[in-house]
């Protein structure tokens, strides 16, 4: 019998229900028993499944994934899950975005691909535009506030998101998808299924896609290409298999320029703006027109004339769109397997290798006779870098911070069924990331574009007089995880009560090698130079200080630490406990506790030679009710999280890097309600409601100051205790209504997000917003084309003006008289970030997709 291209019959029978619920092959196997006791509801309603688990979890299947726009990021799809808020940077999903779950930012959410971690090994960031093509995703599941016991994550306090690749079909076939939309959007996706090519069931698929569109505002474009393949080999009669998959993704994007609060005040003529909302049409147009410059004017080099590329007409190159770019090459190879040793003993092993090369662009100007160019040469007057025969000029360079990661991960589980009611699991996880962070300077072409998007790393480097490579960062980090975990699952009272108890024992080790000097105090920005450096403090000089040096307001010049090596180890014990009790066949209650842990980000550990930073820890409690039938999936959860030592990260768009700040303890509580019902055969409704009360518990130290009449520096605090966590809406409400009449299907999905604060001090607030997306599909099934349809998607249907991502900061002003810092004289400046930025949401965008299956 023929099957749909998405999966083969044999795989569907063995793996489909469980696969939607877990991450690794081991977790899938362990949770298979959930499916056995919930067969009536595992297919879900309208692509939404509420698994009969001991913890809050939501699953979205390809039925819902396929209704989103072609090529859309899978993280935008989960925006309909209660407790989740994703802000997309454009309408098509290729420009990135920001994910939050219960107020936790993406750096604290473990994103996995077939069970393997995708978070950056240095700062745990998530890159939503680098995900698998949605046509290849079978399902995505979201754990709210918890993770699986074998999860190879260093940071999952906010929960996990895992998506799973489809299995090759049993029969030969294929899919061709062509999309066209506004902003000159073009996308083509193709896939071939080989079907079973051997007598023992070997099958494969190969897929490729390419997408390109203009930015919806400002000059520049978004380009993406992706390639995928998978070979799947079942063996035996009990579901054992081997699978090998490959993935490669390349992005070449121009950044959007996000206005800061200072920019917004200027653009709108509201110099005292604190509520970022209520703009007139004219003000919206002014904000919408604010972006990077379309032209970079570089002067023609002239011998004997001092030319400055940082001034005059050339100053526009600071925000030239050709330098505000985000190139990335990412790829992985994935191996999954399952073996049955005996009827009650199974073994699973997954392994992957990942490769990342990426940066965030950037530009710098510097004089040719600067000390960094003279380097260690005592006789050099500088370096002629623009070829005019002199060393008088200030020249512009391409100066990206490039990251290159090579990562090996192994996840294994031994699963033993003592009886039908008692299952034990022992798991071992290995994860090693080699994280190379460099900043090799590169040259620009005559039009201001970089000669190579990866700067001097892959292109022509900038050299000092002594031959030294000019760079602004030079680090090598090894992030190593060895983890042992155990799990027990017991069923009692005729399977009505299910108890899960687990413990994760990760052993984290961070090996750091900083090959450059680094600025003392603050973020520890690198100072890479071969110029001679002294050790005596002096104004307007750079000098080396000991590891215990403390920067004060009276510190002279630029003190730097010498290059250093460091090692950090963390070994927490992370227990979890959950239960699920079936009150009736359809109604169940569940409760869970999980201790979470986030090891300090590797980037944070480079601030100075020794960083005494405590890891972030959480204690999360959940309790709820779940009602599941073939026509209804309803889940209501109340939760509480206590967070210690929280560090907040925000992106510095000028420097092209992320910077951090510690905001102390955070306490969060709230509830999530998700509903999916099919009251009529042609009508499906899904709704979600979430309330989040997450607040800082401590005042935030932002630096030191010396009171008038005193010579003793004192710590400087601003009153953040009791303030709401930044970028976290108190209320989110969403729904999707879908109808089907013969070959025509249509859906409307809506998301309301309440106001969010842009600063820890809560003195800048971004207003609430509501967006709506529409989709309509015409199926050609009645004309004999079962797998062919035409689909229309409208993003932001009502063309609402709103702000999505927020680059948060400490405060929105450095006028302390406004923010009332109690122990600082009025008029003094607050150290740290005082200028949050805001990303304009994409306007109404229409696209159409023709999908042909055979």
XYZ file of C-alpha atoms in Angstrom, residues 68-78 86 88 92-94 96 127-132 134 137 224:
26
model
C 2.915 28.019 8.354
C 4.654 29.879 5.557
C 7.090 27.866 3.447
C 10.594 27.982 4.938
C 9.377 29.467 8.214
C 11.510 28.815 11.315
C 10.171 26.004 13.488
C 10.542 28.320 16.491
C 7.904 30.613 15.054
C 5.546 27.634 14.802
C 5.761 26.905 18.541
C 8.864 33.957 19.952
C 10.469 36.816 14.526
C 9.965 34.427 6.333
C 12.014 33.148 9.275
C 15.506 33.574 7.820
C 16.620 35.201 13.279
C 19.988 30.906 16.103
C 16.463 30.460 14.813
C 17.316 31.108 11.152
C 19.650 28.091 10.953
C 17.059 25.390 11.602
C 15.931 22.430 9.494
C 10.018 22.633 7.910
C 10.279 18.103 10.403
C 19.744 30.852 2.580
